[in-house]
PDB file of N, CA and C in Angstrom:
ATOM      1  N   MET A   1     -13.266  13.462  -3.445  1.00  0.00           N
ATOM      2  CA  MET A   1     -12.989  12.074  -3.076  1.00  0.00           C
ATOM      3  C   MET A   1     -13.131  11.803  -1.644  1.00  0.00           C
ATOM      4  N   PRO A   2     -14.270  12.035  -1.140  1.00  0.00           N
ATOM      5  CA  PRO A   2     -14.572  11.781   0.367  1.00  0.00           C
ATOM      6  C   PRO A   2     -14.507  10.290   0.716  1.00  0.00           C
ATOM      7  N   LEU A   3     -14.627   9.438  -0.246  1.00  0.00           N
ATOM      8  CA  LEU A   3     -14.574   7.951   0.079  1.00  0.00           C
ATOM      9  C   LEU A   3     -13.209   7.339   0.179  1.00  0.00           C
ATOM     10  N   THR A   4     -12.133   8.152  -0.224  1.00  0.00           N
ATOM     11  CA  THR A   4     -10.809   7.615  -0.206  1.00  0.00           C
ATOM     12  C   THR A   4     -10.392   7.183   1.078  1.00  0.00           C
ATOM     13  N   ARG A   5     -10.561   7.949   2.153  1.00  0.00           N
ATOM     14  CA  ARG A   5     -10.097   7.559   3.497  1.00  0.00           C
ATOM     15  C   ARG A   5     -10.803   6.369   4.031  1.00  0.00           C
ATOM     16  N   PRO A   6     -12.196   6.260   3.972  1.00  0.00           N
ATOM     17  CA  PRO A   6     -12.851   5.062   4.417  1.00  0.00           C
ATOM     18  C   PRO A   6     -12.467   3.796   3.719  1.00  0.00           C
ATOM     19  N   LEU A   7     -12.211   3.924   2.372  1.00  0.00           N
ATOM     20  CA  LEU A   7     -11.760   2.758   1.549  1.00  0.00           C
ATOM     21  C   LEU A   7     -10.371   2.343   2.049  1.00  0.00           C
ATOM     22  N   PHE A   8      -9.459   3.267   2.333  1.00  0.00           N
ATOM     23  CA  PHE A   8      -8.144   3.050   2.802  1.00  0.00           C
ATOM     24  C   PHE A   8      -8.269   2.300   4.092  1.00  0.00           C
ATOM     25  N   LEU A   9      -9.092   2.830   5.009  1.00  0.00           N
ATOM     26  CA  LEU A   9      -9.167   2.182   6.374  1.00  0.00           C
ATOM     27  C   LEU A   9      -9.766   0.809   6.247  1.00  0.00           C
ATOM     28  N   ALA A  10     -10.704   0.542   5.335  1.00  0.00           N
ATOM     29  CA  ALA A  10     -11.300  -0.768   5.217  1.00  0.00           C
ATOM     30  C   ALA A  10     -10.157  -1.744   4.655  1.00  0.00           C
ATOM     31  N   ALA A  11      -9.350  -1.295   3.673  1.00  0.00           N
ATOM     32  CA  ALA A  11      -8.263  -2.102   3.100  1.00  0.00           C
ATOM     33  C   ALA A  11      -7.310  -2.371   4.219  1.00  0.00           C
ATOM     34  N   LEU A  12      -7.010  -1.339   5.035  1.00  0.00           N
ATOM     35  CA  LEU A  12      -6.058  -1.544   6.161  1.00  0.00           C
ATOM     36  C   LEU A  12      -6.508  -2.650   7.139  1.00  0.00           C
ATOM     37  N   ALA A  13      -7.781  -2.579   7.417  1.00  0.00           N
ATOM     38  CA  ALA A  13      -8.390  -3.515   8.328  1.00  0.00           C
ATOM     39  C   ALA A  13      -8.234  -4.969   7.861  1.00  0.00           C
ATOM     40  N   VAL A  14      -8.472  -5.212   6.577  1.00  0.00           N
ATOM     41  CA  VAL A  14      -8.351  -6.431   5.939  1.00  0.00           C
ATOM     42  C   VAL A  14      -6.948  -6.867   5.910  1.00  0.00           C
ATOM     43  N   ALA A  15      -5.994  -5.952   5.696  1.00  0.00           N
ATOM     44  CA  ALA A  15      -4.517  -6.309   5.635  1.00  0.00           C
ATOM     45  C   ALA A  15      -4.066  -6.646   6.973  1.00  0.00           C
ATOM     46  N   CYS A  16      -4.614  -6.050   7.988  1.00  0.00           N
ATOM     47  CA  CYS A  16      -4.230  -6.299   9.343  1.00  0.00           C
ATOM     48  C   CYS A  16      -4.613  -7.696   9.848  1.00  0.00           C
ATOM     49  N   ALA A  17      -5.705  -8.145   9.395  1.00  0.00           N
ATOM     50  CA  ALA A  17      -6.181  -9.512   9.918  1.00  0.00           C
ATOM     51  C   ALA A  17      -5.596 -10.611   9.125  1.00  0.00           C
ATOM     52  N   ALA A  18      -5.265 -10.416   7.901  1.00  0.00           N
ATOM     53  CA  ALA A  18      -4.783 -11.534   7.025  1.00  0.00           C
ATOM     54  C   ALA A  18      -3.566 -12.284   7.435  1.00  0.00           C
ATOM     55  N   PRO A  19      -2.430 -11.532   7.796  1.00  0.00           N
ATOM     56  CA  PRO A  19      -1.195 -12.315   8.015  1.00  0.00           C
ATOM     57  C   PRO A  19      -1.235 -13.289   9.173  1.00  0.00           C
ATOM     58  N   LEU A  20      -1.833 -12.912  10.327  1.00  0.00           N
ATOM     59  CA  LEU A  20      -1.909 -13.869  11.433  1.00  0.00           C
ATOM     60  C   LEU A  20      -2.964 -14.908  11.107  1.00  0.00           C
ATOM     61  N   ALA A  21      -4.019 -14.603  10.468  1.00  0.00           N
ATOM     62  CA  ALA A  21      -5.017 -15.660  10.179  1.00  0.00           C
ATOM     63  C   ALA A  21      -4.453 -16.636   9.252  1.00  0.00           C
ATOM     64  N   ALA A  22      -3.660 -16.160   8.270  1.00  0.00           N
ATOM     65  CA  ALA A  22      -3.045 -17.141   7.345  1.00  0.00           C
ATOM     66  C   ALA A  22      -2.165 -18.067   8.055  1.00  0.00           C
ATOM     67  N   GLN A  23      -1.512 -17.738   9.094  1.00  0.00           N
ATOM     68  CA  GLN A  23      -0.578 -18.563   9.784  1.00  0.00           C
ATOM     69  C   GLN A  23      -1.339 -19.403  10.884  1.00  0.00           C
ATOM     70  N   GLY A  24      -2.540 -19.050  11.079  1.00  0.00           N
ATOM     71  CA  GLY A  24      -3.314 -19.947  11.937  1.00  0.00           C
ATOM     72  C   GLY A  24      -2.981 -19.960  13.422  1.00  0.00           C
ATOM     73  N   ARG A  25      -2.438 -18.767  13.861  1.00  0.00           N
ATOM     74  CA  ARG A  25      -2.017 -18.691  15.311  1.00  0.00           C
ATOM     75  C   ARG A  25      -2.107 -17.327  15.717  1.00  0.00           C
ATOM     76  N   GLY A  26      -2.050 -17.153  17.064  1.00  0.00           N
ATOM     77  CA  GLY A  26      -2.118 -15.823  17.656  1.00  0.00           C
ATOM     78  C   GLY A  26      -0.770 -15.152  17.754  1.00  0.00           C
ATOM     79  N   LEU A  27      -0.781 -14.098  18.453  1.00  0.00           N
ATOM     80  CA  LEU A  27       0.489 -13.344  18.640  1.00  0.00           C
ATOM     81  C   LEU A  27       1.421 -14.030  19.550  1.00  0.00           C
ATOM     82  N   PRO A  28       2.721 -13.955  19.364  1.00  0.00           N
ATOM     83  CA  PRO A  28       3.652 -14.562  20.399  1.00  0.00           C
ATOM     84  C   PRO A  28       3.578 -13.748  21.707  1.00  0.00           C
ATOM     85  N   ASP A  29       4.058 -14.405  22.769  1.00  0.00           N
ATOM     86  CA  ASP A  29       4.162 -13.734  24.102  1.00  0.00           C
ATOM     87  C   ASP A  29       5.209 -12.686  24.218  1.00  0.00           C
ATOM     88  N   SER A  30       6.270 -12.806  23.408  1.00  0.00           N
ATOM     89  CA  SER A  30       7.293 -11.883  23.571  1.00  0.00           C
ATOM     90  C   SER A  30       8.003 -11.702  22.205  1.00  0.00           C
ATOM     91  N   LEU A  31       8.804 -10.637  22.088  1.00  0.00           N
ATOM     92  CA  LEU A  31       9.572 -10.384  20.886  1.00  0.00           C
ATOM     93  C   LEU A  31      10.868 -11.040  20.943  1.00  0.00           C
ATOM     94  N   VAL A  32      11.438 -11.456  19.739  1.00  0.00           N
ATOM     95  CA  VAL A  32      12.740 -12.037  19.603  1.00  0.00           C
ATOM     96  C   VAL A  32      13.504 -11.345  18.469  1.00  0.00           C
ATOM     97  N   ASN A  33      14.803 -11.058  18.758  1.00  0.00           N
ATOM     98  CA  ASN A  33      15.610 -10.482  17.809  1.00  0.00           C
ATOM     99  C   ASN A  33      15.157  -8.987  17.377  1.00  0.00           C
ATOM    100  N   THR A  34      14.734  -8.283  18.289  1.00  0.00           N
ATOM    101  CA  THR A  34      14.443  -6.894  18.048  1.00  0.00           C
ATOM    102  C   THR A  34      15.658  -6.031  18.102  1.00  0.00           C
ATOM    103  N   LYS A  35      15.836  -5.213  17.108  1.00  0.00           N
ATOM    104  CA  LYS A  35      17.025  -4.316  17.099  1.00  0.00           C
ATOM    105  C   LYS A  35      16.702  -2.878  16.892  1.00  0.00           C
ATOM    106  N   VAL A  36      15.365  -2.550  16.649  1.00  0.00           N
ATOM    107  CA  VAL A  36      14.898  -1.169  16.492  1.00  0.00           C
ATOM    108  C   VAL A  36      13.917  -0.871  17.597  1.00  0.00           C
ATOM    109  N   PHE A  37      12.915  -1.780  17.803  1.00  0.00           N
ATOM    110  CA  PHE A  37      11.947  -1.558  18.966  1.00  0.00           C
ATOM    111  C   PHE A  37      12.605  -2.004  20.254  1.00  0.00           C
ATOM    112  N   PRO A  38      12.378  -1.255  21.405  1.00  0.00           N
ATOM    113  CA  PRO A  38      12.869  -1.719  22.621  1.00  0.00           C
ATOM    114  C   PRO A  38      12.249  -3.106  22.930  1.00  0.00           C
ATOM    115  N   HIS A  39      12.966  -3.911  23.684  1.00  0.00           N
ATOM    116  CA  HIS A  39      12.524  -5.323  23.983  1.00  0.00           C
ATOM    117  C   HIS A  39      11.178  -5.317  24.840  1.00  0.00           C
ATOM    118  N   ASN A  40      10.946  -4.303  25.558  1.00  0.00           N
ATOM    119  CA  ASN A  40       9.711  -4.252  26.377  1.00  0.00           C
ATOM    120  C   ASN A  40       8.532  -3.642  25.617  1.00  0.00           C
ATOM    121  N   THR A  41       8.637  -3.361  24.290  1.00  0.00           N
ATOM    122  CA  THR A  41       7.541  -2.930  23.484  1.00  0.00           C
ATOM    123  C   THR A  41       6.455  -4.005  23.455  1.00  0.00           C
ATOM    124  N   PRO A  42       5.211  -3.629  23.673  1.00  0.00           N
ATOM    125  CA  PRO A  42       4.149  -4.636  23.584  1.00  0.00           C
ATOM    126  C   PRO A  42       4.097  -5.332  22.141  1.00  0.00           C
ATOM    127  N   VAL A  43       3.988  -6.690  22.053  1.00  0.00           N
ATOM    128  CA  VAL A  43       3.963  -7.329  20.837  1.00  0.00           C
ATOM    129  C   VAL A  43       2.843  -6.668  19.860  1.00  0.00           C
ATOM    130  N   ARG A  44       1.800  -6.400  20.420  1.00  0.00           N
ATOM    131  CA  ARG A  44       0.623  -5.920  19.583  1.00  0.00           C
ATOM    132  C   ARG A  44       1.049  -4.596  18.862  1.00  0.00           C
ATOM    133  N   GLU A  45       1.830  -3.769  19.583  1.00  0.00           N
ATOM    134  CA  GLU A  45       2.270  -2.586  19.012  1.00  0.00           C
ATOM    135  C   GLU A  45       3.214  -2.761  17.898  1.00  0.00           C
ATOM    136  N   VAL A  46       4.098  -3.719  17.962  1.00  0.00           N
ATOM    137  CA  VAL A  46       5.077  -4.018  16.867  1.00  0.00           C
ATOM    138  C   VAL A  46       4.316  -4.578  15.663  1.00  0.00           C
ATOM    139  N   VAL A  47       3.474  -5.510  16.020  1.00  0.00           N
ATOM    140  CA  VAL A  47       2.637  -6.088  14.898  1.00  0.00           C
ATOM    141  C   VAL A  47       1.747  -5.041  14.181  1.00  0.00           C
ATOM    142  N   ASN A  48       1.191  -4.141  14.849  1.00  0.00           N
ATOM    143  CA  ASN A  48       0.397  -3.173  14.283  1.00  0.00           C
ATOM    144  C   ASN A  48       1.239  -2.183  13.440  1.00  0.00           C
ATOM    145  N   THR A  49       2.463  -1.889  13.895  1.00  0.00           N
ATOM    146  CA  THR A  49       3.416  -1.146  13.040  1.00  0.00           C
ATOM    147  C   THR A  49       3.873  -1.771  11.829  1.00  0.00           C
ATOM    148  N   MET A  50       4.100  -3.088  11.895  1.00  0.00           N
ATOM    149  CA  MET A  50       4.482  -3.841  10.773  1.00  0.00           C
ATOM    150  C   MET A  50       3.257  -3.905   9.794  1.00  0.00           C
ATOM    151  N   ARG A  51       2.182  -4.080  10.227  1.00  0.00           N
ATOM    152  CA  ARG A  51       0.972  -4.118   9.398  1.00  0.00           C
ATOM    153  C   ARG A  51       0.763  -2.828   8.659  1.00  0.00           C
ATOM    154  N   GLY A  52       1.098  -1.695   9.340  1.00  0.00           N
ATOM    155  CA  GLY A  52       1.062  -0.384   8.744  1.00  0.00           C
ATOM    156  C   GLY A  52       2.026  -0.284   7.593  1.00  0.00           C
ATOM    157  N   PHE A  53       3.214  -0.835   7.829  1.00  0.00           N
ATOM    158  CA  PHE A  53       4.214  -0.805   6.700  1.00  0.00           C
ATOM    159  C   PHE A  53       3.872  -1.654   5.574  1.00  0.00           C
ATOM    160  N   THR A  54       3.243  -2.751   5.764  1.00  0.00           N
ATOM    161  CA  THR A  54       2.896  -3.634   4.628  1.00  0.00           C
ATOM    162  C   THR A  54       1.777  -3.024   3.850  1.00  0.00           C
ATOM    163  N   ALA A  55       0.828  -2.450   4.584  1.00  0.00           N
ATOM    164  CA  ALA A  55      -0.321  -1.720   3.834  1.00  0.00           C
ATOM    165  C   ALA A  55       0.179  -0.502   3.050  1.00  0.00           C
ATOM    166  N   ALA A  56       1.089   0.242   3.676  1.00  0.00           N
ATOM    167  CA  ALA A  56       1.586   1.403   2.994  1.00  0.00           C
ATOM    168  C   ALA A  56       2.444   1.023   1.814  1.00  0.00           C
ATOM    169  N   LEU A  57       3.218   0.021   1.849  1.00  0.00           N
ATOM    170  CA  LEU A  57       4.095  -0.383   0.787  1.00  0.00           C
ATOM    171  C   LEU A  57       3.486  -1.304  -0.216  1.00  0.00           C
ATOM    172  N   GLY A  58       2.350  -1.900   0.030  1.00  0.00           N
ATOM    173  CA  GLY A  58       1.625  -2.804  -0.835  1.00  0.00           C
ATOM    174  C   GLY A  58       2.362  -4.137  -0.900  1.00  0.00           C
ATOM    175  N   VAL A  59       3.029  -4.546   0.136  1.00  0.00           N
ATOM    176  CA  VAL A  59       3.683  -5.865   0.173  1.00  0.00           C
ATOM    177  C   VAL A  59       3.156  -6.722   1.274  1.00  0.00           C
ATOM    178  N   ARG A  60       3.545  -7.885   1.385  1.00  0.00           N
ATOM    179  CA  ARG A  60       3.068  -8.911   2.491  1.00  0.00           C
ATOM    180  C   ARG A  60       4.317  -9.168   3.367  1.00  0.00           C
ATOM    181  N   CYS A  61       4.097  -9.853   4.431  1.00  0.00           N
ATOM    182  CA  CYS A  61       5.146 -10.135   5.407  1.00  0.00           C
ATOM    183  C   CYS A  61       6.319 -10.908   4.740  1.00  0.00           C
ATOM    184  N   HIS A  62       6.043 -11.753   3.807  1.00  0.00           N
ATOM    185  CA  HIS A  62       7.198 -12.586   3.174  1.00  0.00           C
ATOM    186  C   HIS A  62       8.127 -11.721   2.362  1.00  0.00           C
ATOM    187  N   TYR A  63       7.765 -10.379   2.187  1.00  0.00           N
ATOM    188  CA  TYR A  63       8.702  -9.536   1.477  1.00  0.00           C
ATOM    189  C   TYR A  63       9.938  -9.342   2.343  1.00  0.00           C
ATOM    190  N   CYS A  64       9.806  -9.255   3.532  1.00  0.00           N
ATOM    191  CA  CYS A  64      11.047  -9.085   4.454  1.00  0.00           C
ATOM    192  C   CYS A  64      11.394 -10.316   5.266  1.00  0.00           C
ATOM    193  N   HIS A  65      10.446 -11.115   5.544  1.00  0.00           N
ATOM    194  CA  HIS A  65      10.694 -12.308   6.262  1.00  0.00           C
ATOM    195  C   HIS A  65      10.759 -13.593   5.500  1.00  0.00           C
ATOM    196  N   VAL A  66      11.579 -14.574   5.908  1.00  0.00           N
ATOM    197  CA  VAL A  66      11.785 -15.867   5.278  1.00  0.00           C
ATOM    198  C   VAL A  66      10.906 -16.934   5.826  1.00  0.00           C
ATOM    199  N   GLU A  67      10.576 -17.915   5.004  1.00  0.00           N
ATOM    200  CA  GLU A  67       9.806 -19.096   5.571  1.00  0.00           C
ATOM    201  C   GLU A  67      10.573 -19.923   6.521  1.00  0.00           C
ATOM    202  N   LYS A  68       9.833 -20.374   7.452  1.00  0.00           N
ATOM    203  CA  LYS A  68      10.394 -21.243   8.436  1.00  0.00           C
ATOM    204  C   LYS A  68      10.861 -22.564   7.927  1.00  0.00           C
ATOM    205  N   ALA A  69      12.079 -22.960   8.127  1.00  0.00           N
ATOM    206  CA  ALA A  69      12.595 -24.231   7.607  1.00  0.00           C
ATOM    207  C   ALA A  69      11.858 -25.397   8.387  1.00  0.00           C
ATOM    208  N   GLY A  70      11.241 -26.314   7.595  1.00  0.00           N
ATOM    209  CA  GLY A  70      10.541 -27.385   8.166  1.00  0.00           C
ATOM    210  C   GLY A  70       9.180 -27.036   8.660  1.00  0.00           C
ATOM    211  N   GLY A  71       8.782 -25.804   8.516  1.00  0.00           N
ATOM    212  CA  GLY A  71       7.465 -25.381   8.942  1.00  0.00           C
ATOM    213  C   GLY A  71       6.404 -25.614   7.885  1.00  0.00           C
ATOM    214  N   ALA A  72       5.180 -25.298   8.182  1.00  0.00           N
ATOM    215  CA  ALA A  72       4.085 -25.411   7.251  1.00  0.00           C
ATOM    216  C   ALA A  72       4.341 -24.386   6.109  1.00  0.00           C
ATOM    217  N   PRO A  73       3.842 -24.736   4.898  1.00  0.00           N
ATOM    218  CA  PRO A  73       4.033 -23.752   3.799  1.00  0.00           C
ATOM    219  C   PRO A  73       3.477 -22.341   4.084  1.00  0.00           C
ATOM    220  N   GLY A  74       4.261 -21.341   3.967  1.00  0.00           N
ATOM    221  CA  GLY A  74       3.824 -20.008   4.274  1.00  0.00           C
ATOM    222  C   GLY A  74       4.124 -19.570   5.626  1.00  0.00           C
ATOM    223  N   GLU A  75       4.491 -20.473   6.525  1.00  0.00           N
ATOM    224  CA  GLU A  75       4.865 -20.108   7.933  1.00  0.00           C
ATOM    225  C   GLU A  75       6.185 -19.392   7.960  1.00  0.00           C
ATOM    226  N   LEU A  76       6.185 -18.233   8.514  1.00  0.00           N
ATOM    227  CA  LEU A  76       7.408 -17.307   8.525  1.00  0.00           C
ATOM    228  C   LEU A  76       8.215 -17.473   9.739  1.00  0.00           C
ATOM    229  N   ASP A  77       9.504 -17.210   9.548  1.00  0.00           N
ATOM    230  CA  ASP A  77      10.492 -17.254  10.650  1.00  0.00           C
ATOM    231  C   ASP A  77      10.889 -15.838  10.894  1.00  0.00           C
ATOM    232  N   PHE A  78      10.033 -15.114  11.636  1.00  0.00           N
ATOM    233  CA  PHE A  78      10.152 -13.669  11.862  1.00  0.00           C
ATOM    234  C   PHE A  78      11.514 -13.252  12.485  1.00  0.00           C
ATOM    235  N   PRO A  79      12.158 -13.943  13.458  1.00  0.00           N
ATOM    236  CA  PRO A  79      13.410 -13.561  13.988  1.00  0.00           C
ATOM    237  C   PRO A  79      14.610 -13.589  13.006  1.00  0.00           C
ATOM    238  N   LYS A  80      14.569 -14.431  11.967  1.00  0.00           N
ATOM    239  CA  LYS A  80      15.740 -14.555  11.077  1.00  0.00           C
ATOM    240  C   LYS A  80      15.981 -13.298  10.266  1.00  0.00           C
ATOM    241  N   ASP A  81      17.250 -13.045  10.008  1.00  0.00           N
ATOM    242  CA  ASP A  81      17.696 -11.885   9.307  1.00  0.00           C
ATOM    243  C   ASP A  81      18.267 -12.187   7.892  1.00  0.00           C
ATOM    244  N   ASP A  82      17.624 -13.151   7.210  1.00  0.00           N
ATOM    245  CA  ASP A  82      18.230 -13.651   5.930  1.00  0.00           C
ATOM    246  C   ASP A  82      17.859 -12.852   4.721  1.00  0.00           C
ATOM    247  N   LYS A  83      17.036 -11.857   4.844  1.00  0.00           N
ATOM    248  CA  LYS A  83      16.581 -11.113   3.615  1.00  0.00           C
ATOM    249  C   LYS A  83      17.106  -9.662   3.654  1.00  0.00           C
ATOM    250  N   ARG A  84      17.601  -9.289   2.642  1.00  0.00           N
ATOM    251  CA  ARG A  84      18.167  -7.888   2.513  1.00  0.00           C
ATOM    252  C   ARG A  84      17.130  -6.837   2.835  1.00  0.00           C
ATOM    253  N   ALA A  85      15.861  -7.019   2.375  1.00  0.00           N
ATOM    254  CA  ALA A  85      14.788  -6.106   2.624  1.00  0.00           C
ATOM    255  C   ALA A  85      14.583  -5.823   4.060  1.00  0.00           C
ATOM    256  N   LYS A  86      14.720  -6.926   4.950  1.00  0.00           N
ATOM    257  CA  LYS A  86      14.595  -6.736   6.390  1.00  0.00           C
ATOM    258  C   LYS A  86      15.714  -5.805   6.955  1.00  0.00           C
ATOM    259  N   ILE A  87      16.906  -6.104   6.502  1.00  0.00           N
ATOM    260  CA  ILE A  87      18.051  -5.287   6.940  1.00  0.00           C
ATOM    261  C   ILE A  87      17.947  -3.935   6.550  1.00  0.00           C
ATOM    262  N   THR A  88      17.425  -3.752   5.252  1.00  0.00           N
ATOM    263  CA  THR A  88      17.318  -2.289   4.729  1.00  0.00           C
ATOM    264  C   THR A  88      16.181  -1.623   5.560  1.00  0.00           C
ATOM    265  N   ALA A  89      15.141  -2.355   5.843  1.00  0.00           N
ATOM    266  CA  ALA A  89      14.070  -1.685   6.584  1.00  0.00           C
ATOM    267  C   ALA A  89      14.493  -1.269   7.979  1.00  0.00           C
ATOM    268  N   ARG A  90      15.290  -2.074   8.616  1.00  0.00           N
ATOM    269  CA  ARG A  90      15.803  -1.716   9.964  1.00  0.00           C
ATOM    270  C   ARG A  90      16.702  -0.445   9.808  1.00  0.00           C
ATOM    271  N   LEU A  91      17.501  -0.412   8.899  1.00  0.00           N
ATOM    272  CA  LEU A  91      18.383   0.686   8.677  1.00  0.00           C
ATOM    273  C   LEU A  91      17.496   2.001   8.456  1.00  0.00           C
ATOM    274  N   MET A  92      16.461   1.870   7.694  1.00  0.00           N
ATOM    275  CA  MET A  92      15.561   3.070   7.422  1.00  0.00           C
ATOM    276  C   MET A  92      14.877   3.497   8.772  1.00  0.00           C
ATOM    277  N   MET A  93      14.504   2.492   9.440  1.00  0.00           N
ATOM    278  CA  MET A  93      13.768   2.869  10.761  1.00  0.00           C
ATOM    279  C   MET A  93      14.754   3.604  11.695  1.00  0.00           C
ATOM    280  N   LEU A  94      15.944   3.114  11.771  1.00  0.00           N
ATOM    281  CA  LEU A  94      16.907   3.722  12.652  1.00  0.00           C
ATOM    282  C   LEU A  94      17.190   5.217  12.237  1.00  0.00           C
TER     283      LEU A  94
END
């Protein structure tokens, strides 16, 4: 099964590009409501970690994050703590 690793890496690359492309915007300048990562952690590092989680678990961002009220369809409100999955994920990371 020598192709397993390259296929996984290709799938990971696609998964990494999709969430931000779907929202039609770039990365934020700073982190908001971080409770596990230090506040001075580079945004890119946190996003890459989250993308690794979504790829490993086979879920998308909306699994832990809620949609932004009054936002475009599918636009997520990342700082909100309204989903149990997000709270559970934080506890697991700690």
